């Protein structure tokens, strides 16, 4: 078997940590001796053992002559756990094959250098693109302090997210709605505007799959949302933050606090709405590394206009409704030359729908 084969296996293991390890990266490790896999592991949860340590702990024989495959450069610093590179050096494998370097300034090549100083053959860059893609959110967060932003919406074939009366349940198929819950699980937070709450009253929790509830964020500049909204209930199961401007009334803030809901006041933008860029900077300070934006159209349009979003997931249903609410509003573009470029990563069928998973920026 080739190095690429074992790295792909390590990547499959790494994905098992999705939704559980943030703000840490997804990492998988496979240990091979001869033609036999003698150990494997992945980072299971934030604060838990890293992938290399988990793989090593499963082995009952020396690693001399073995190759360790790991999707991300082994850490070389003390954090929640001791440095993985030290454990690898103590085990003395013949080779360590690394998918990609770690951009964390506390690592950034130090783990690789330590392995090489110890005389362990070290190969870097096997399946590198896939190893970087799986940790796109971590890479952005660790280098900028900003969360990775995914825009997700379901639309009809003619680009509508709701009918002209605002009716939207359901645009997409049941399998697509299950997929949407997996997306929620894989992000630290899910964000909607108050219009979505007023129209659809969503729970914004993970119910159709096994997973962790994300932090619920409602952008409501003037605190118009009703206290009966589903997303304000069950704070013991899923926390909610309501984001408003200083125009919000102290009485409504007090009422939300009585329900265990935090009101986060953020400066206004030029339109007297919540400044989303300032909001995302604040979320980054709170260790929120990824945000799934589920709408509505005003927030999606704003994030596309400012170039803030990183990923776009559009679920296109085989329906035509004619006049209705557009998925994306006016971006101020006057010609096709000004259109926002999108890089399709995956396009596939799900139920009767088509899922387009795309990137809105390089890197």
Short mmCIF file of C-alpha atoms in Angstrom, two decimals:
data_model
loop_
_atom_site.label_atom_id
_atom_site.label_comp_id
_atom_site.label_asym_id
_atom_site.label_seq_id
_atom_site.Cartn_x
_atom_site.Cartn_y
_atom_site.Cartn_z
CA UNK A 1 0.00 0.00 0.00
CA UNK A 2 1.14 3.55 -0.67
CA UNK A 3 1.61 6.48 1.70
CA UNK A 4 -1.44 8.10 0.08
CA UNK A 5 -3.58 5.06 0.89
CA UNK A 6 -2.77 5.19 4.60
CA UNK A 7 -3.16 8.98 4.73
CA UNK A 8 -6.65 8.67 3.24
CA UNK A 9 -7.47 6.19 6.00
CA UNK A 10 -6.15 8.67 8.57
CA UNK A 11 -8.39 11.35 7.03
CA UNK A 12 -11.46 9.12 7.41
CA UNK A 13 -10.57 8.65 11.06
CA UNK A 14 -10.06 12.40 11.54
CA UNK A 15 -13.61 13.14 10.33
CA UNK A 16 -15.02 11.18 13.26
CA UNK A 17 -14.09 14.08 15.51
CA UNK A 18 -16.21 16.55 13.54
CA UNK A 19 -18.35 18.62 15.86
CA UNK A 20 -16.55 17.47 19.02
CA UNK A 21 -12.99 18.84 18.94
CA UNK A 22 -13.34 22.56 18.07
CA UNK A 23 -11.49 24.87 18.39
CA UNK A 24 -8.87 22.15 18.00
CA UNK A 25 -8.25 20.62 14.55
CA UNK A 26 -9.53 17.32 13.20
CA UNK A 27 -6.65 14.84 13.22
CA UNK A 28 -6.33 11.14 12.42
CA UNK A 29 -3.36 8.81 12.81
CA UNK A 30 -2.49 5.35 11.48
CA UNK A 31 0.56 3.28 12.45
CA UNK A 32 1.84 0.67 10.01
CA UNK A 33 4.55 -1.95 10.49
CA UNK A 34 5.42 -4.08 7.50
CA UNK A 35 2.11 -4.36 5.69
CA UNK A 36 0.03 -4.43 8.86
CA UNK A 37 -1.88 -1.62 10.52
CA UNK A 38 -0.96 -1.99 14.18
CA UNK A 39 -2.59 1.14 15.57
CA UNK A 40 -4.97 3.91 14.69
CA UNK A 41 -6.72 6.75 16.42
CA UNK A 42 -8.28 10.18 16.09
CA UNK A 43 -8.79 13.28 18.18
CA UNK A 44 -12.15 12.52 19.77
CA UNK A 45 -12.97 15.59 21.86
CA UNK A 46 -11.57 18.93 22.91
CA UNK A 47 -9.16 18.42 25.79
CA UNK A 48 -8.84 14.68 25.11
CA UNK A 49 -5.83 12.73 23.82
CA UNK A 50 -4.60 13.71 20.39
CA UNK A 51 -4.74 11.26 17.49
CA UNK A 52 -1.09 10.17 17.72
CA UNK A 53 -1.37 9.43 21.44
CA UNK A 54 -4.58 7.46 20.97
CA UNK A 55 -2.99 5.39 18.17
CA UNK A 56 0.17 4.73 20.22
CA UNK A 57 -1.89 3.67 23.25
CA UNK A 58 -3.47 0.87 21.22
CA UNK A 59 -0.14 -0.75 20.32
CA UNK A 60 1.40 -3.65 22.25
CA UNK A 61 4.69 -3.83 20.36
CA UNK A 62 7.64 -1.46 19.79
CA UNK A 63 7.33 1.12 17.03
CA UNK A 64 10.86 0.51 15.80
CA UNK A 65 10.60 -0.01 12.03
CA UNK A 66 7.05 1.36 11.90
CA UNK A 67 5.61 4.31 9.97
CA UNK A 68 3.26 6.77 11.63
CA UNK A 69 0.79 8.56 9.33
CA UNK A 70 -0.80 11.70 10.77
CA UNK A 71 -2.98 14.22 8.93
CA UNK A 72 -1.55 17.28 10.70
CA UNK A 73 1.90 18.11 12.02
CA UNK A 74 2.30 16.75 15.57
CA UNK A 75 2.08 19.45 18.23
CA UNK A 76 5.30 20.49 19.97
CA UNK A 77 3.90 22.51 22.87
CA UNK A 78 2.03 21.93 26.11
CA UNK A 79 -1.67 22.75 25.86
CA UNK A 80 -4.55 20.71 27.24
CA UNK A 81 -2.25 17.70 26.73
CA UNK A 82 1.55 17.15 26.52
CA UNK A 83 3.29 17.57 23.13
CA UNK A 84 2.67 14.67 20.75
CA UNK A 85 6.07 15.03 19.08
CA UNK A 86 7.79 14.07 22.34
CA UNK A 87 5.80 10.84 22.56
CA UNK A 88 6.63 10.01 18.94
CA UNK A 89 10.34 10.58 19.46
CA UNK A 90 10.32 8.36 22.54
CA UNK A 91 8.72 5.54 20.51
CA UNK A 92 11.36 5.80 17.75
CA UNK A 93 9.34 4.92 14.61
CA UNK A 94 11.31 4.59 11.41
CA UNK A 95 9.22 7.22 9.58
CA UNK A 96 6.57 9.84 10.26
CA UNK A 97 4.43 10.85 7.28
CA UNK A 98 2.55 14.14 7.76
CA UNK A 99 -0.34 15.41 5.66
CA UNK A 100 0.25 19.12 6.20
CA UNK A 101 2.01 21.54 8.48
CA UNK A 102 0.17 23.17 11.38
CA UNK A 103 -0.28 26.95 10.96
CA UNK A 104 -0.61 27.42 14.72
CA UNK A 105 2.27 29.76 15.65
CA UNK A 106 3.00 27.49 18.62
CA UNK A 107 3.72 24.62 16.20
CA UNK A 108 4.39 25.93 12.64
CA UNK A 109 7.19 23.55 11.67
CA UNK A 110 8.59 22.97 15.16
CA UNK A 111 7.14 19.47 15.36
CA UNK A 112 8.68 18.53 12.02
CA UNK A 113 12.05 20.01 13.00
CA UNK A 114 12.03 18.07 16.28
CA UNK A 115 11.41 14.78 14.50
CA UNK A 116 14.20 15.47 12.03
CA UNK A 117 16.65 16.41 14.80
CA UNK A 118 15.86 13.08 16.44
CA UNK A 119 16.91 11.28 13.25
CA UNK A 120 13.39 10.14 12.30
CA UNK A 121 12.69 10.23 8.57
CA UNK A 122 9.91 12.78 8.09
CA UNK A 123 7.81 13.23 4.95
CA UNK A 124 5.42 16.19 4.64
CA UNK A 125 2.69 16.90 2.09
CA UNK A 126 1.01 13.56 1.41
CA UNK A 127 -2.63 14.24 0.44
CA UNK A 128 -1.94 17.79 1.52
CA UNK A 129 -4.92 19.45 -0.17
CA UNK A 130 -7.39 17.06 1.49
CA UNK A 131 -5.64 17.44 4.85
CA UNK A 132 -5.91 21.22 4.60
CA UNK A 133 -9.53 21.15 3.44
CA UNK A 134 -10.71 19.05 6.35
CA UNK A 135 -9.37 21.71 8.71
CA UNK A 136 -10.33 24.81 6.74
CA UNK A 137 -12.15 26.23 9.76
CA UNK A 138 -9.22 25.61 12.10
CA UNK A 139 -6.71 27.09 9.65
CA UNK A 140 -8.70 30.32 9.30
CA UNK A 141 -9.43 30.64 13.01
CA UNK A 142 -5.88 29.97 14.20
CA UNK A 143 -4.33 32.42 11.73
CA UNK A 144 -6.91 35.26 11.86
CA UNK A 145 -8.85 34.83 15.09
CA UNK A 146 -12.05 34.89 13.01
CA UNK A 147 -14.60 32.10 12.65
CA UNK A 148 -15.04 30.21 9.38
CA UNK A 149 -18.39 31.25 7.89
CA UNK A 150 -20.64 28.82 6.00
CA UNK A 151 -23.74 30.15 4.24
CA UNK A 152 -26.43 27.54 3.84
CA UNK A 153 -29.84 27.86 2.23
CA UNK A 154 -32.40 25.74 0.41
CA UNK A 155 -33.96 27.21 -2.71
CA UNK A 156 -36.25 26.28 -5.57
CA UNK A 157 -34.83 25.84 -9.05
CA UNK A 158 -35.77 29.44 -9.79
CA UNK A 159 -33.88 30.75 -6.75
CA UNK A 160 -36.64 31.23 -4.17
CA UNK A 161 -36.31 30.39 -0.46
CA UNK A 162 -40.01 31.04 0.18
CA UNK A 163 -43.22 31.83 -1.67
CA UNK A 164 -44.45 35.40 -2.09
CA UNK A 165 -46.46 34.93 1.15
CA UNK A 166 -43.33 33.87 3.04
CA UNK A 167 -44.24 30.18 3.20
CA UNK A 168 -41.05 28.07 3.21
CA UNK A 169 -41.76 24.72 4.88
CA UNK A 170 -40.53 22.80 3.16
CA UNK A 171 -38.41 23.85 0.19
CA UNK A 172 -36.08 20.86 0.43
CA UNK A 173 -36.55 17.11 0.91
CA UNK A 174 -36.32 15.18 4.21
CA UNK A 175 -32.80 13.85 3.40
CA UNK A 176 -31.65 17.43 2.81
CA UNK A 177 -33.09 18.53 6.13
CA UNK A 178 -31.22 15.71 7.86
CA UNK A 179 -28.06 16.91 6.12
CA UNK A 180 -28.75 20.41 7.46
CA UNK A 181 -28.74 19.02 10.99
CA UNK A 182 -25.37 17.37 10.35
CA UNK A 183 -24.09 20.78 9.27
CA UNK A 184 -25.33 22.27 12.54
CA UNK A 185 -23.50 19.60 14.50
CA UNK A 186 -20.25 20.28 12.64
CA UNK A 187 -20.27 24.02 13.41
CA UNK A 188 -19.70 25.77 16.72
CA UNK A 189 -22.63 28.12 16.19
CA UNK A 190 -25.70 28.54 13.99
CA UNK A 191 -26.79 32.09 13.13
CA UNK A 192 -30.06 33.49 11.80
CA UNK A 193 -31.65 36.90 11.55
CA UNK A 194 -34.74 37.86 13.50
CA UNK A 195 -36.81 37.69 10.31
CA UNK A 196 -36.23 33.94 10.12
CA UNK A 197 -37.34 33.58 13.75
CA UNK A 198 -40.48 35.63 13.16
CA UNK A 199 -41.37 33.71 9.99
CA UNK A 200 -40.35 30.11 10.74
CA UNK A 201 -39.71 29.96 14.53
CA UNK A 202 -36.90 27.37 14.21
CA UNK A 203 -35.41 25.42 17.12
CA UNK A 204 -31.89 25.67 15.65
CA UNK A 205 -30.89 22.44 17.39
CA UNK A 206 -29.62 19.05 16.21
CA UNK A 207 -32.45 16.53 16.21
CA UNK A 208 -32.38 14.39 13.06
CA UNK A 209 -28.86 13.06 13.69
CA UNK A 210 -26.74 12.22 16.70
CA UNK A 211 -24.72 15.30 17.49
CA UNK A 212 -23.94 18.31 19.59
CA UNK A 213 -26.20 21.35 19.63
CA UNK A 214 -24.39 24.45 18.38
CA UNK A 215 -24.54 27.81 20.08
CA UNK A 216 -27.66 29.56 18.74
CA UNK A 217 -27.14 33.17 17.61
CA UNK A 218 -30.04 35.43 16.65
CA UNK A 219 -29.22 38.79 15.09
CA UNK A 220 -31.97 41.17 16.18
CA UNK A 221 -30.85 44.79 16.13
CA UNK A 222 -33.88 46.15 18.00
CA UNK A 223 -34.95 43.03 19.96
CA UNK A 224 -38.17 42.37 18.09
CA UNK A 225 -38.25 38.62 18.70
CA UNK A 226 -41.00 37.24 20.94
CA UNK A 227 -40.04 35.68 24.25
CA UNK A 228 -41.99 32.57 23.20
CA UNK A 229 -39.60 31.82 20.30
CA UNK A 230 -38.41 28.21 20.27
CA UNK A 231 -34.77 29.26 20.05
CA UNK A 232 -35.09 30.99 23.43
CA UNK A 233 -36.25 27.83 25.20
CA UNK A 234 -34.28 24.93 26.74
CA UNK A 235 -31.11 26.90 27.50
CA UNK A 236 -29.83 23.90 29.45
CA UNK A 237 -29.73 21.94 26.16
CA UNK A 238 -28.61 24.66 23.73
CA UNK A 239 -27.36 28.13 24.63
CA UNK A 240 -28.67 31.19 22.79
CA UNK A 241 -27.12 34.61 22.31
CA UNK A 242 -29.26 37.43 20.95
CA UNK A 243 -27.19 40.08 19.18
CA UNK A 244 -28.56 43.62 19.24
CA UNK A 245 -27.43 47.24 19.02
CA UNK A 246 -27.52 49.81 21.79
CA UNK A 247 -31.01 50.76 20.62
CA UNK A 248 -32.32 47.64 22.37
CA UNK A 249 -34.49 48.35 25.41
CA UNK A 250 -33.08 47.45 28.86
CA UNK A 251 -36.42 45.87 29.77
CA UNK A 252 -36.24 43.34 26.91
CA UNK A 253 -32.61 42.60 27.78
CA UNK A 254 -33.70 41.92 31.37
CA UNK A 255 -36.50 39.62 30.22
CA UNK A 256 -34.10 37.63 28.06
CA UNK A 257 -31.63 37.35 30.94
CA UNK A 258 -34.38 35.92 33.15
CA UNK A 259 -34.66 33.08 30.61
CA UNK A 260 -30.91 32.49 30.66
CA UNK A 261 -30.38 34.19 27.29
CA UNK A 262 -27.43 36.54 26.86
CA UNK A 263 -27.88 39.76 24.90
CA UNK A 264 -24.68 40.80 23.14
CA UNK A 265 -24.59 44.47 22.16
CA UNK A 266 -22.60 45.20 19.00
CA UNK A 267 -21.97 48.49 17.21
CA UNK A 268 -24.20 49.45 14.31
CA UNK A 269 -23.21 49.46 10.67
CA UNK A 270 -24.12 52.28 8.28
CA UNK A 271 -27.70 51.00 8.00
CA UNK A 272 -28.20 50.98 11.80
CA UNK A 273 -28.11 47.19 11.87
CA UNK A 274 -25.70 44.96 13.78
CA UNK A 275 -22.21 45.27 12.29
CA UNK A 276 -21.60 41.64 11.32
CA UNK A 277 -17.83 42.04 10.96
CA UNK A 278 -17.60 43.30 14.54
CA UNK A 279 -19.88 40.47 15.65
CA UNK A 280 -17.62 37.83 14.10
CA UNK A 281 -14.56 39.38 15.73
CA UNK A 282 -16.30 39.11 19.08
CA UNK A 283 -17.28 35.48 18.41
CA UNK A 284 -13.65 34.70 17.57
CA UNK A 285 -12.60 36.09 20.94
CA UNK A 286 -15.07 33.65 22.48
CA UNK A 287 -13.36 30.70 20.73
CA UNK A 288 -16.17 30.23 18.23
CA UNK A 289 -14.20 28.84 15.30
CA UNK A 290 -17.04 28.18 12.84
CA UNK A 291 -20.50 29.64 12.21
CA UNK A 292 -23.28 28.21 10.05
CA UNK A 293 -25.45 31.03 8.71
CA UNK A 294 -28.95 29.76 7.88
CA UNK A 295 -30.46 33.07 6.84
CA UNK A 296 -32.47 34.94 6.08
CA UNK A 297 -31.86 36.52 2.74
CA UNK A 298 -30.78 39.89 4.19
CA UNK A 299 -27.91 38.39 6.21
CA UNK A 300 -26.86 36.07 3.36
CA UNK A 301 -26.82 39.02 0.97
CA UNK A 302 -24.84 41.17 3.41
CA UNK A 303 -22.17 38.52 3.93
CA UNK A 304 -21.83 37.93 0.19
CA UNK A 305 -21.60 41.66 -0.46
CA UNK A 306 -18.82 42.16 2.10
CA UNK A 307 -16.92 39.01 1.12
CA UNK A 308 -17.09 37.72 4.69
CA UNK A 309 -18.26 34.17 3.95
CA UNK A 310 -15.91 31.29 3.21
CA UNK A 311 -18.22 28.46 2.15
CA UNK A 312 -21.59 28.24 0.43
CA UNK A 313 -23.92 25.26 0.68
CA UNK A 314 -26.92 25.66 -1.61
CA UNK A 315 -29.60 22.97 -1.67
CA UNK A 316 -31.56 23.25 -4.91
CA UNK A 317 -34.99 21.62 -4.89
CA UNK A 318 -36.71 20.43 -8.11
CA UNK A 319 -39.48 23.01 -7.74
CA UNK A 320 -40.47 26.23 -9.49
CA UNK A 321 -42.63 28.72 -7.65
CA UNK A 322 -42.26 31.93 -9.62
CA UNK A 323 -42.54 35.16 -7.66
CA UNK A 324 -41.25 34.73 -4.13
CA UNK A 325 -38.45 35.61 -1.72
CA UNK A 326 -35.03 35.47 -3.36
CA UNK A 327 -32.22 33.48 -1.77
CA UNK A 328 -29.83 36.37 -2.45
CA UNK A 329 -30.84 40.00 -2.75
CA UNK A 330 -29.23 42.94 -4.54
CA UNK A 331 -25.44 42.75 -4.42
CA UNK A 332 -24.99 45.93 -6.40
CA UNK A 333 -23.46 44.11 -9.37
CA UNK A 334 -24.06 45.72 -12.76
CA UNK A 335 -22.33 43.25 -15.08
CA UNK A 336 -21.31 39.60 -15.22
CA UNK A 337 -17.70 40.74 -14.88
CA UNK A 338 -18.53 41.82 -11.32
CA UNK A 339 -20.14 38.51 -10.33
CA UNK A 340 -18.74 36.80 -7.22
CA UNK A 341 -16.62 33.81 -8.30
CA UNK A 342 -17.53 30.50 -6.72
CA UNK A 343 -15.42 27.33 -6.70
CA UNK A 344 -17.52 24.15 -6.68
CA UNK A 345 -16.03 21.53 -4.36
CA UNK A 346 -18.83 18.97 -4.54
CA UNK A 347 -22.11 18.73 -6.45
CA UNK A 348 -24.31 15.73 -5.70
CA UNK A 349 -27.87 14.41 -5.44
CA UNK A 350 -29.54 14.12 -2.07
CA UNK A 351 -33.07 12.79 -2.12
CA UNK A 352 -34.63 14.68 -5.01
CA UNK A 353 -32.44 17.74 -4.44
CA UNK A 354 -29.04 18.84 -5.71
CA UNK A 355 -26.46 19.97 -3.13
CA UNK A 356 -23.82 22.46 -4.23
CA UNK A 357 -20.92 22.74 -1.79
CA UNK A 358 -18.69 25.61 -2.88
CA UNK A 359 -15.93 27.91 -1.64
CA UNK A 360 -16.11 31.66 -1.84
CA UNK A 361 -12.44 32.41 -1.30
CA UNK A 362 -9.10 30.72 -1.86
CA UNK A 363 -7.21 29.04 0.93
#
